[in-house]
XYZ file of C-alpha atoms in Angstrom:
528
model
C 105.137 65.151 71.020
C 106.045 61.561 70.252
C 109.558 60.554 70.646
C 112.204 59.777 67.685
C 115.032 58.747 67.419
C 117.833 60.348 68.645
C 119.694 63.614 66.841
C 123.065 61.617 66.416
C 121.956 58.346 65.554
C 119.409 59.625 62.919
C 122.680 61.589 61.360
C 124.791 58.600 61.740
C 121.820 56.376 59.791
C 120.988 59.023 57.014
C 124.337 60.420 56.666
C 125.852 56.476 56.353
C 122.608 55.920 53.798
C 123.919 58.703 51.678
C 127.609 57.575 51.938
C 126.471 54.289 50.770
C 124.115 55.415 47.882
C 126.974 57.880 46.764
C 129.410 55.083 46.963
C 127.129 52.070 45.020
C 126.549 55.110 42.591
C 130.210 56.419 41.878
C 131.187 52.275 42.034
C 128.636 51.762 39.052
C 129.482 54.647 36.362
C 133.205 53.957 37.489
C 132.987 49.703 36.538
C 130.485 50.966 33.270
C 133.447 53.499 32.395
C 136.362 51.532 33.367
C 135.204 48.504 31.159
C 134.276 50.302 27.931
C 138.299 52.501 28.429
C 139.615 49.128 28.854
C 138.071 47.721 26.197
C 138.394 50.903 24.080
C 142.475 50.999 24.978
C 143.120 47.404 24.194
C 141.012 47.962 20.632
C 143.360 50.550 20.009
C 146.231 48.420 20.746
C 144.715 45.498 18.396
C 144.199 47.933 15.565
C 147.226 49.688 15.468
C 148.993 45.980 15.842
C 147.014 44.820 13.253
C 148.031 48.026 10.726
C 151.497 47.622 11.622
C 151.419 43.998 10.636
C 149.456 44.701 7.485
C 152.452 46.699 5.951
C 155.518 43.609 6.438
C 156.065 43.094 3.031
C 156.906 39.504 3.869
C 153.108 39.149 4.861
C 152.137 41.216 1.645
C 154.215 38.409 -0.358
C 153.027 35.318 1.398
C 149.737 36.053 0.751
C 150.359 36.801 -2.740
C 152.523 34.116 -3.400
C 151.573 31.476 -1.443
C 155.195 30.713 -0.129
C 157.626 31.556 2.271
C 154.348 30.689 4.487
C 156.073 29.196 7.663
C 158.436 31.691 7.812
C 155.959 34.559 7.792
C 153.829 32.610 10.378
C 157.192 32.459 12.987
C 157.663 36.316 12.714
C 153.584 36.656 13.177
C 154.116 34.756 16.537
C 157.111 36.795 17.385
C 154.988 39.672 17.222
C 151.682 38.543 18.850
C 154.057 37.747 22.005
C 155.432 40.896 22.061
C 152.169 43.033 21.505
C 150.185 40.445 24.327
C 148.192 39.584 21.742
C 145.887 36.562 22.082
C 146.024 35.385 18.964
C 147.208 37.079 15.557
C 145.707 35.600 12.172
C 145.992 36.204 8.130
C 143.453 35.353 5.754
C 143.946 36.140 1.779
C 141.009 37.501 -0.158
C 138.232 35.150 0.988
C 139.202 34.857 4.286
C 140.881 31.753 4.173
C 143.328 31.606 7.548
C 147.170 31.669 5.704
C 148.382 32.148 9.847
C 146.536 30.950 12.806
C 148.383 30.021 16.537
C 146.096 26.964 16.240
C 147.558 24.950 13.354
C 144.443 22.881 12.963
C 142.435 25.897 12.262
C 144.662 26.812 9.350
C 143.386 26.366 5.703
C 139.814 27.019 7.068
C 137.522 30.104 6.894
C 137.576 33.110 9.446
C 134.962 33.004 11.846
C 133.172 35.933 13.153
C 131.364 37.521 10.412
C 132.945 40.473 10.740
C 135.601 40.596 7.745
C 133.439 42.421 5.423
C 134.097 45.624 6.129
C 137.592 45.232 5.586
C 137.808 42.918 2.805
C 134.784 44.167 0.946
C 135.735 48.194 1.934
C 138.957 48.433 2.766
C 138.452 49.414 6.275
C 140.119 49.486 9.260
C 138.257 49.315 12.447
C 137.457 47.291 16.155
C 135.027 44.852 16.574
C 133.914 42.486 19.349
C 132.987 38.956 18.101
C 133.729 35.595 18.655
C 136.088 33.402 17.166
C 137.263 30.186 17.466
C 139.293 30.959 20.155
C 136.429 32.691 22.364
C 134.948 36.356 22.856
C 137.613 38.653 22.035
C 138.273 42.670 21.025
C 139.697 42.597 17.419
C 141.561 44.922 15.260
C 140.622 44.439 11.723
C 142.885 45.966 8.777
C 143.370 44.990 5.019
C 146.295 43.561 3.331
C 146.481 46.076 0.345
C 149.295 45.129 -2.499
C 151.664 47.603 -4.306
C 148.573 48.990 -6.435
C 146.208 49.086 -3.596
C 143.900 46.112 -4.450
C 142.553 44.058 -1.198
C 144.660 40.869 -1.056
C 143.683 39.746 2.447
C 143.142 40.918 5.987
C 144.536 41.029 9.601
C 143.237 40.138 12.919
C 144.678 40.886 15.857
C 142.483 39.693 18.832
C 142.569 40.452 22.416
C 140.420 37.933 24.360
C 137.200 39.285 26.370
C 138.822 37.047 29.941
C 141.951 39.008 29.784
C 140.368 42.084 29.321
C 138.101 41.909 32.115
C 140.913 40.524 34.390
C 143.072 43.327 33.889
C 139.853 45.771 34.566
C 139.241 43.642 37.598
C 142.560 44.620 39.281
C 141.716 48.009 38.790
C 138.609 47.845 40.524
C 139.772 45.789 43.254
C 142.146 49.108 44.230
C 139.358 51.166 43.528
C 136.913 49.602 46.347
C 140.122 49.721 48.618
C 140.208 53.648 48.305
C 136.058 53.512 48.500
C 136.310 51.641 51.958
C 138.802 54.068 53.492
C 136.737 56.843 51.801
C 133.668 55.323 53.464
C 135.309 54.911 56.941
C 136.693 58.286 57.192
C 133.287 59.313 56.536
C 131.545 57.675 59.327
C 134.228 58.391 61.731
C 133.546 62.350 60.377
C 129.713 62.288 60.853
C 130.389 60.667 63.987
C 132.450 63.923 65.029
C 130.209 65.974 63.543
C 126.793 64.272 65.040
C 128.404 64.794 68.410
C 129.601 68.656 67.687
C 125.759 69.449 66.869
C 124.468 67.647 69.579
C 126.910 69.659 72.220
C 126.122 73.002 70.553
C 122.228 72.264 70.959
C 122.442 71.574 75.022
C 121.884 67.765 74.035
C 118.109 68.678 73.025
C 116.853 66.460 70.205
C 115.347 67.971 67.124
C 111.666 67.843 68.308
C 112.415 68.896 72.041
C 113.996 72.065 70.189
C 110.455 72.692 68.279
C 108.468 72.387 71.360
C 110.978 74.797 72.826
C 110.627 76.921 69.991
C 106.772 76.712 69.774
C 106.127 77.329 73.692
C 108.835 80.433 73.327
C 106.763 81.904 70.480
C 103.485 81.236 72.407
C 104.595 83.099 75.473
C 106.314 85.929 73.850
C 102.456 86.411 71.992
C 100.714 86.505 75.312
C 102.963 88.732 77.134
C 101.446 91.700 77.439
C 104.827 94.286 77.177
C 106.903 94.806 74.118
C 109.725 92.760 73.313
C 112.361 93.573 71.278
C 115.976 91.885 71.113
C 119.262 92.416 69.069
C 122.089 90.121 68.877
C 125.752 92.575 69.323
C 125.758 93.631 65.731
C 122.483 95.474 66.578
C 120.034 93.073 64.290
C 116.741 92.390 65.110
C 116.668 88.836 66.203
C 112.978 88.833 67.962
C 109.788 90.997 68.424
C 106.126 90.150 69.511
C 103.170 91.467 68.158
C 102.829 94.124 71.182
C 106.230 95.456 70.263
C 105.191 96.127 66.470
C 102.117 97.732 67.654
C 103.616 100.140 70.015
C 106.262 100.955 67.595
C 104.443 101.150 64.535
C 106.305 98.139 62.721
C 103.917 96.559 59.701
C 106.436 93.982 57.730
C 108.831 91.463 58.863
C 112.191 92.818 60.789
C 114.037 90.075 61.315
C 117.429 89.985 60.667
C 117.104 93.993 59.740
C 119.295 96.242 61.643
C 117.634 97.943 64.885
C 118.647 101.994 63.657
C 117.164 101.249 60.545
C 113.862 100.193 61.580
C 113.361 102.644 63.957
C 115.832 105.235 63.384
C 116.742 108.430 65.439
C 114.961 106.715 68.290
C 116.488 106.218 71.982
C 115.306 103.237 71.901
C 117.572 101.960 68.170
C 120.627 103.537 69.987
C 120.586 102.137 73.341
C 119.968 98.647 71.463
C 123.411 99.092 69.364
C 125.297 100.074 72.230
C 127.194 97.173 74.282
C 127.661 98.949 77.921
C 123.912 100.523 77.924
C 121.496 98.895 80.112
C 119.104 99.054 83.018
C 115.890 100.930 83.339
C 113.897 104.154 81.420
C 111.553 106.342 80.573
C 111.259 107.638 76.328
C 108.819 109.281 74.161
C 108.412 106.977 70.831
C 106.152 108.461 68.818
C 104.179 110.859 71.317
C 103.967 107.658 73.773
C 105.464 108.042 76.677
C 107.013 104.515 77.245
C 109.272 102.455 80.546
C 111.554 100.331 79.187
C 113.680 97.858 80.802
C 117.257 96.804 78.736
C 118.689 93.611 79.881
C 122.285 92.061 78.466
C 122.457 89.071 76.597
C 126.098 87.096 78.009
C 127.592 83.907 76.461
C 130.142 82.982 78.146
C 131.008 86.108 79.505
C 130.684 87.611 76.076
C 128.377 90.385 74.721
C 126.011 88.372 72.561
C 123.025 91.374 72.769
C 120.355 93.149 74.546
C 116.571 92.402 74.980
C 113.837 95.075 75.628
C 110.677 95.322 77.271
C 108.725 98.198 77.409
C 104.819 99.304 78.297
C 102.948 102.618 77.929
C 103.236 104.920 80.897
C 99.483 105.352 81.152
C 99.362 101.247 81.937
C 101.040 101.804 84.399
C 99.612 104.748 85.554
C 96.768 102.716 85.325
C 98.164 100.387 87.786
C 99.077 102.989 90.231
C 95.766 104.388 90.131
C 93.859 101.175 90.887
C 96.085 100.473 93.805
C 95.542 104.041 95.318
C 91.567 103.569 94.647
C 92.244 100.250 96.689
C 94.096 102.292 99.476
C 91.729 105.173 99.633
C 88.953 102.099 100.100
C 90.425 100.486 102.776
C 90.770 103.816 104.448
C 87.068 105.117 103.593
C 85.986 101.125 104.797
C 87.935 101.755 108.096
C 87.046 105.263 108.450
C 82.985 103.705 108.173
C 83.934 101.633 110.847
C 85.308 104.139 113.213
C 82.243 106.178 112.721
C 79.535 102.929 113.092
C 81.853 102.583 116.511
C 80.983 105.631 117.573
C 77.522 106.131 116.941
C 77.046 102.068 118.461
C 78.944 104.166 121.665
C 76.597 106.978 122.167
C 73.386 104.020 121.607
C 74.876 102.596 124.522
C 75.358 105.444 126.792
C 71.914 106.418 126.275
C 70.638 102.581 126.552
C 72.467 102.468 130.162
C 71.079 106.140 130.732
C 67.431 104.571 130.513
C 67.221 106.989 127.519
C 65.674 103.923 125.612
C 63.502 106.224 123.049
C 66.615 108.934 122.257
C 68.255 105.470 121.286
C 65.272 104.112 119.493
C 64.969 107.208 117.453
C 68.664 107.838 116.606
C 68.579 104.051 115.208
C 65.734 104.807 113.221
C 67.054 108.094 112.000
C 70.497 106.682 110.547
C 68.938 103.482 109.227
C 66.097 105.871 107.372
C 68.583 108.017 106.105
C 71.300 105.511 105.013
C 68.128 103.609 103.106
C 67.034 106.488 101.569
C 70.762 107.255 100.354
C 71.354 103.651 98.993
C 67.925 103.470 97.632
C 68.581 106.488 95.281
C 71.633 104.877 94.680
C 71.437 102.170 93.310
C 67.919 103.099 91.734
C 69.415 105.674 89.746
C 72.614 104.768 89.137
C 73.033 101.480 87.120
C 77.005 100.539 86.624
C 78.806 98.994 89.407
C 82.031 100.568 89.354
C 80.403 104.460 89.326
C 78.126 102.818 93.044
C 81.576 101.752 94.196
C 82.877 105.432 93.806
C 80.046 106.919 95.229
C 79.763 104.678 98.248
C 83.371 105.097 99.210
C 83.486 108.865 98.380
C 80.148 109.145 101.082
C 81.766 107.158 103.435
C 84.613 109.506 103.467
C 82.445 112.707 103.704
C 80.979 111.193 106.867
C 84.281 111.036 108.104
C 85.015 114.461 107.025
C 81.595 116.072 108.074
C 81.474 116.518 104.326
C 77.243 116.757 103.149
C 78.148 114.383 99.989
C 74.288 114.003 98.046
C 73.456 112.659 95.055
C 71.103 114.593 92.969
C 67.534 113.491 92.741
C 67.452 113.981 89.541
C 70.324 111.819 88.249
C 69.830 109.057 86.129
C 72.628 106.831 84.750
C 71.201 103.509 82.875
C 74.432 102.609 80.604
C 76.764 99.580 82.023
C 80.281 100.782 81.215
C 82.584 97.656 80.104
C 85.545 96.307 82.066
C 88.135 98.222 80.377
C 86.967 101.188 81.327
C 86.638 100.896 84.659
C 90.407 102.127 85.536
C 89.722 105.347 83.922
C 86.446 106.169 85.524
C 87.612 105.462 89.032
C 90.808 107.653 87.762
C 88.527 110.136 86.711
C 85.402 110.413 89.270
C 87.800 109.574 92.216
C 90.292 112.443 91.627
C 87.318 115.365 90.881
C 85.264 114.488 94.135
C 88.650 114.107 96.402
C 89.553 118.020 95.244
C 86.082 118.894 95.732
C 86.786 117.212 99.222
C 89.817 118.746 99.828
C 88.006 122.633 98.014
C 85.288 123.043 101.071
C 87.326 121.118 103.865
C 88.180 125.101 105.355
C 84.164 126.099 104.922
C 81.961 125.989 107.548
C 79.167 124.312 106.108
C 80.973 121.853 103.836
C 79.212 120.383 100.653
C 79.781 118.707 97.392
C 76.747 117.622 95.303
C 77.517 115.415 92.191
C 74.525 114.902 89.227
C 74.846 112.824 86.841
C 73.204 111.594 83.273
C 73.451 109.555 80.359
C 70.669 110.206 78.727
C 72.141 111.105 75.645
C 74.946 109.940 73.557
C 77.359 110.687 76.281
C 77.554 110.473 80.256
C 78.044 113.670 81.810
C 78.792 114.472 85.545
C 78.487 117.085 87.756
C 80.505 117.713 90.790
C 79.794 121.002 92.453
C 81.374 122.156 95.771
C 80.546 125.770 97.639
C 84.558 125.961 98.294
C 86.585 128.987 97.454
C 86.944 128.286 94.368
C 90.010 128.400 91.583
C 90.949 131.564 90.555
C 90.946 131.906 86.391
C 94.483 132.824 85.923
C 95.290 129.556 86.753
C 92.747 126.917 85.416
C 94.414 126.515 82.406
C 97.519 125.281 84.503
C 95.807 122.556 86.480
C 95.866 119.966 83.983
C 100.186 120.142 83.899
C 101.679 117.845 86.564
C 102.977 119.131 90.058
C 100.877 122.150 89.679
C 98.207 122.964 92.123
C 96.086 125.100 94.229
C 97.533 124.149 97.689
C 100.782 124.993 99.231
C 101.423 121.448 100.507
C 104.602 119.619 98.737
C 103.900 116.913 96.511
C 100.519 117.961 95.336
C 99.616 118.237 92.019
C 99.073 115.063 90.048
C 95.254 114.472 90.097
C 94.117 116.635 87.186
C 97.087 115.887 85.365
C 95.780 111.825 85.879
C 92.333 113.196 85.185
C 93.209 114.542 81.865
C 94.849 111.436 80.602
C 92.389 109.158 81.889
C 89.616 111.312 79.688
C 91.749 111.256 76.794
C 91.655 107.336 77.271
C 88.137 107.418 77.046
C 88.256 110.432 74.531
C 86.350 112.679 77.014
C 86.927 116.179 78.180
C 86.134 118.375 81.094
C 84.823 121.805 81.741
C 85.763 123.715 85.425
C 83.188 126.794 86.302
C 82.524 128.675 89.270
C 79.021 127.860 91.476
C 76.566 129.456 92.262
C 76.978 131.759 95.569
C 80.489 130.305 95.549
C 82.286 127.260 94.950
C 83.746 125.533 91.661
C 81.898 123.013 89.266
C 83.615 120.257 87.575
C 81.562 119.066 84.531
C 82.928 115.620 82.683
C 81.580 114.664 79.533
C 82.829 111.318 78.576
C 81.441 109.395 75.352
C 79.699 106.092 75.624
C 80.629 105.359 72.308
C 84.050 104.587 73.145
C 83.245 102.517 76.199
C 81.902 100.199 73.995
């Protein structure tokens, strides 16, 4: 994956990024709001100086009269130094200035355009315009006389400069505070950057995907369950093996373990802190092995994983290692025997008995073509020639006559998959057929074989002494069997769970002067 930058410098840039936008932001609506309150405060002042001045009765009288002018215009100053007024100025009924701070400008019209309102309506009110003096925030008000007729008007006038200059000092504090705000903030995202990066082992952001990604691939392609809880019991991982096995459907994480599965062995055992190690369960009429292991952090109980497998996979396992063993012994057994007979070739070679050699060569080779021939001429699948070849190896060993009927035919290639049950299956019924005649003088077990229907179906008879009936029924149940030696007992009990693998059955009869036959009838429906 291609490399970024790293986790605390990427929070450092977009965490200082949104600092600064939220900063520039609250800066703007604050300078937009603090400007129009200023201006909207100072109006206020201007009007309500400008009403207060409107009721003097010495101002009502100058402008009615005409005199007492100068005097009226020193108490207007007076009062336009003590409000902070910029300027303060009269006009009678058409405007004309009666008091002005600029003495030039007195006798002369009002400027502005914005006397109508109060000299035309009556009204009091703000207004921003500009005079002769500059851009200032007025407070307009009319001079009313005794009967309330319009005799002139008031403005008081704050200039737009000293406005803005007192806003200005404002602000200046304000981007103090916003600095320190700002530093503090780095300095905390700094802190913070580092916390995260110690509490994810240093991994950047796209080393923890990958980590992620490769955990989820390899939980997927494990073949066991797994299942794990944090300590509160929640579900806080399961593959897709684990939902099969246990029958899960919709999405468990973060769902407690005893509620998923409840009443199980499996749900308590996950809850509880000081459970662990290895077991064997029933879930759901499958017997399952299931391994707990504890989940430490620091020393701390922070939950349990499980993995578990079906019993019969690992009876599975078991039985293709013993087929393996019982090989190597049949192979080494075939060896011993090939020893021998190349023994007694060379006795009679350095006896001069050159034609007893000659024709015991030619007898075993005949007889061991003739027995491969119908072999592998009659039977097609691989793994069932393997059996068979072993198995006949061993009865040579045992002086065991081990023939294949002439008549068998077997044409259908069984898949991979099934090849653990068959050697399960066909392995264990010829070894108790072995181990039937091995106290009869005359020894034999004849297997036949066919498939020519929708199933194959095999044959293993031996001239033994057969099983007695009240306990046939009782063969298939583990640990029980016909001999008297101790730890007997478990090949028909394999046998019967290998067929129900393969969703086959089996038949046991007695032969014909004496003996037992075994007849399996598996489908080859399911071993496709």
């Amino acid at each position: 994956m291609r490399r970024t930058r790293s986790l605390e410098k990427k929070f450092l840039l977009y965490l200082t990024g949104l600092i600064t936008f939220i900063m520039i932001f609250v800066t703007v609506i604050y300078v937009y709001l603090e400007r129009e309150q200023a201006r909207e405060l100072i109006g206020d002042q201007a009007l309500a100086t400008a009403l207060a001045v409107a009721e003097i009765p010495d101002v009502k009288r100058a402008i009615e009269s005409k005199q007492d002018v100068e005097e009226m215009r020193v108490l207007i100053e007076r009062i336009r130094e003590s409000a902070g007024a910029e300027y303060i100025v009269i006009g009678d009924e058409d405007g004309i200035r009666i008091a002005h701070p600029d003495e030039t400008e007195l006798g002369l019209p009002m400027v502005g355009g914005d006397n109508e309102g109060a000299l035309v309506y009556g009204e009091s009110y703000i207004s921003l315009a500009e005079g002769s003096l500059g851009t200032a925030v007025r407070g307009k008000t009319p001079v009313l006389d005794d009967s309330g007729a319009i005799i002139g008007v008031v403005s008081v006038g704050f200039m737009i400069d000293y406005i803005d200059s007192v806003f200005e000092q404002g602000v200046i504090v304000f981007v103090l505070w916003l600095a320190f705000i700002f530093l503090l903030g780095l300095l905390a995202s700094k802190k913070l950057a580092s916390s995260i990066r110690k509490d994810t082992f240093g991994l950047e952001p796209y080393q923890i995907a990958r980590l992620y990604k490769e955990r989820e691939a390899i939980f997927e392609s494990v073949k066991e369950g797994l299942l794990a809880t944090d300590q509160s019991g929640v579900i806080t991982l399961i593959n897709h093996t684990a939902k099969e096995m246990l029958l899960i459907k919709d999405d468990v994480i973060g769902k407690p373990i005893d509620q998923i599965i409840p009443h199980s062995e499996i749900g308590y055992v996950l809850k509880q802190q000081e459970v662990a190690g290895s077991s064997e369960t029933t879930f759901k009429n499958k017997r399952l092995i299931i391994h707990y292991h504890v989940i430490e952090e620091n020393g701390v109980y922070g939950g349990k994983v499980a993995s578990f497998q079906y019993r019969s996979n690992m009876n599975e396992l078991i039985n293709a290692l013993s087929e393996i063993q019982q090989y190597s012994r049949d192979l080494r057994a075939q060896t011993h025997e090939h020893t021998n007979k190349l023994y007694a070739i060379s006795g009679w070679l350095q006896l001069g008995l050159t034609q007893r050699a000659i024709e015991f060569i030619h007898q075993e080779t005949g007889t061991q073509q003739q027995d491969n021939q119908w072999l592998f001429e009659q039977i097609k699948d691989p793994t069932i020639q393997a059996i068979l070849i072993g198995k006949r190896s061993k009865a040579s060993e045992k002086k065991i006559e081990f023939l294949l009927n002439p008549e068998s035919s077997a044409e259908w290639i069984w898949p991979q998959s099934a090849s653990a049950p068959l050697v399960t299956i066909i392995g264990n019924v010829i070894d108790n057929a072995f181990d039937a005649v091995s106290t009869v003088e005359k020894p034999s077990v004849i297997v036949f074989m066919t498939d020519l229907a929708d199933e194959l179906v095999i044959e293993i008879a031996d001239n033994g002494a057969g099983i007695a009936h009240s306990i046939v029924n009782q063969l298939f149940v583990q640990g029980v069997s016909t001999k008297e030696d101790a730890g007997r007992g478990y090949g028909l009990s394999l046998v019967q769970a290998a067929l129900e693998e393969l969703h086959g059955s089996l038949e046991i009869g007695d032969n014909t002067p004496q003996g037992t036959i075994v007849s399996l009838y598996i489908p080859k429906e399911r071993g496709s």
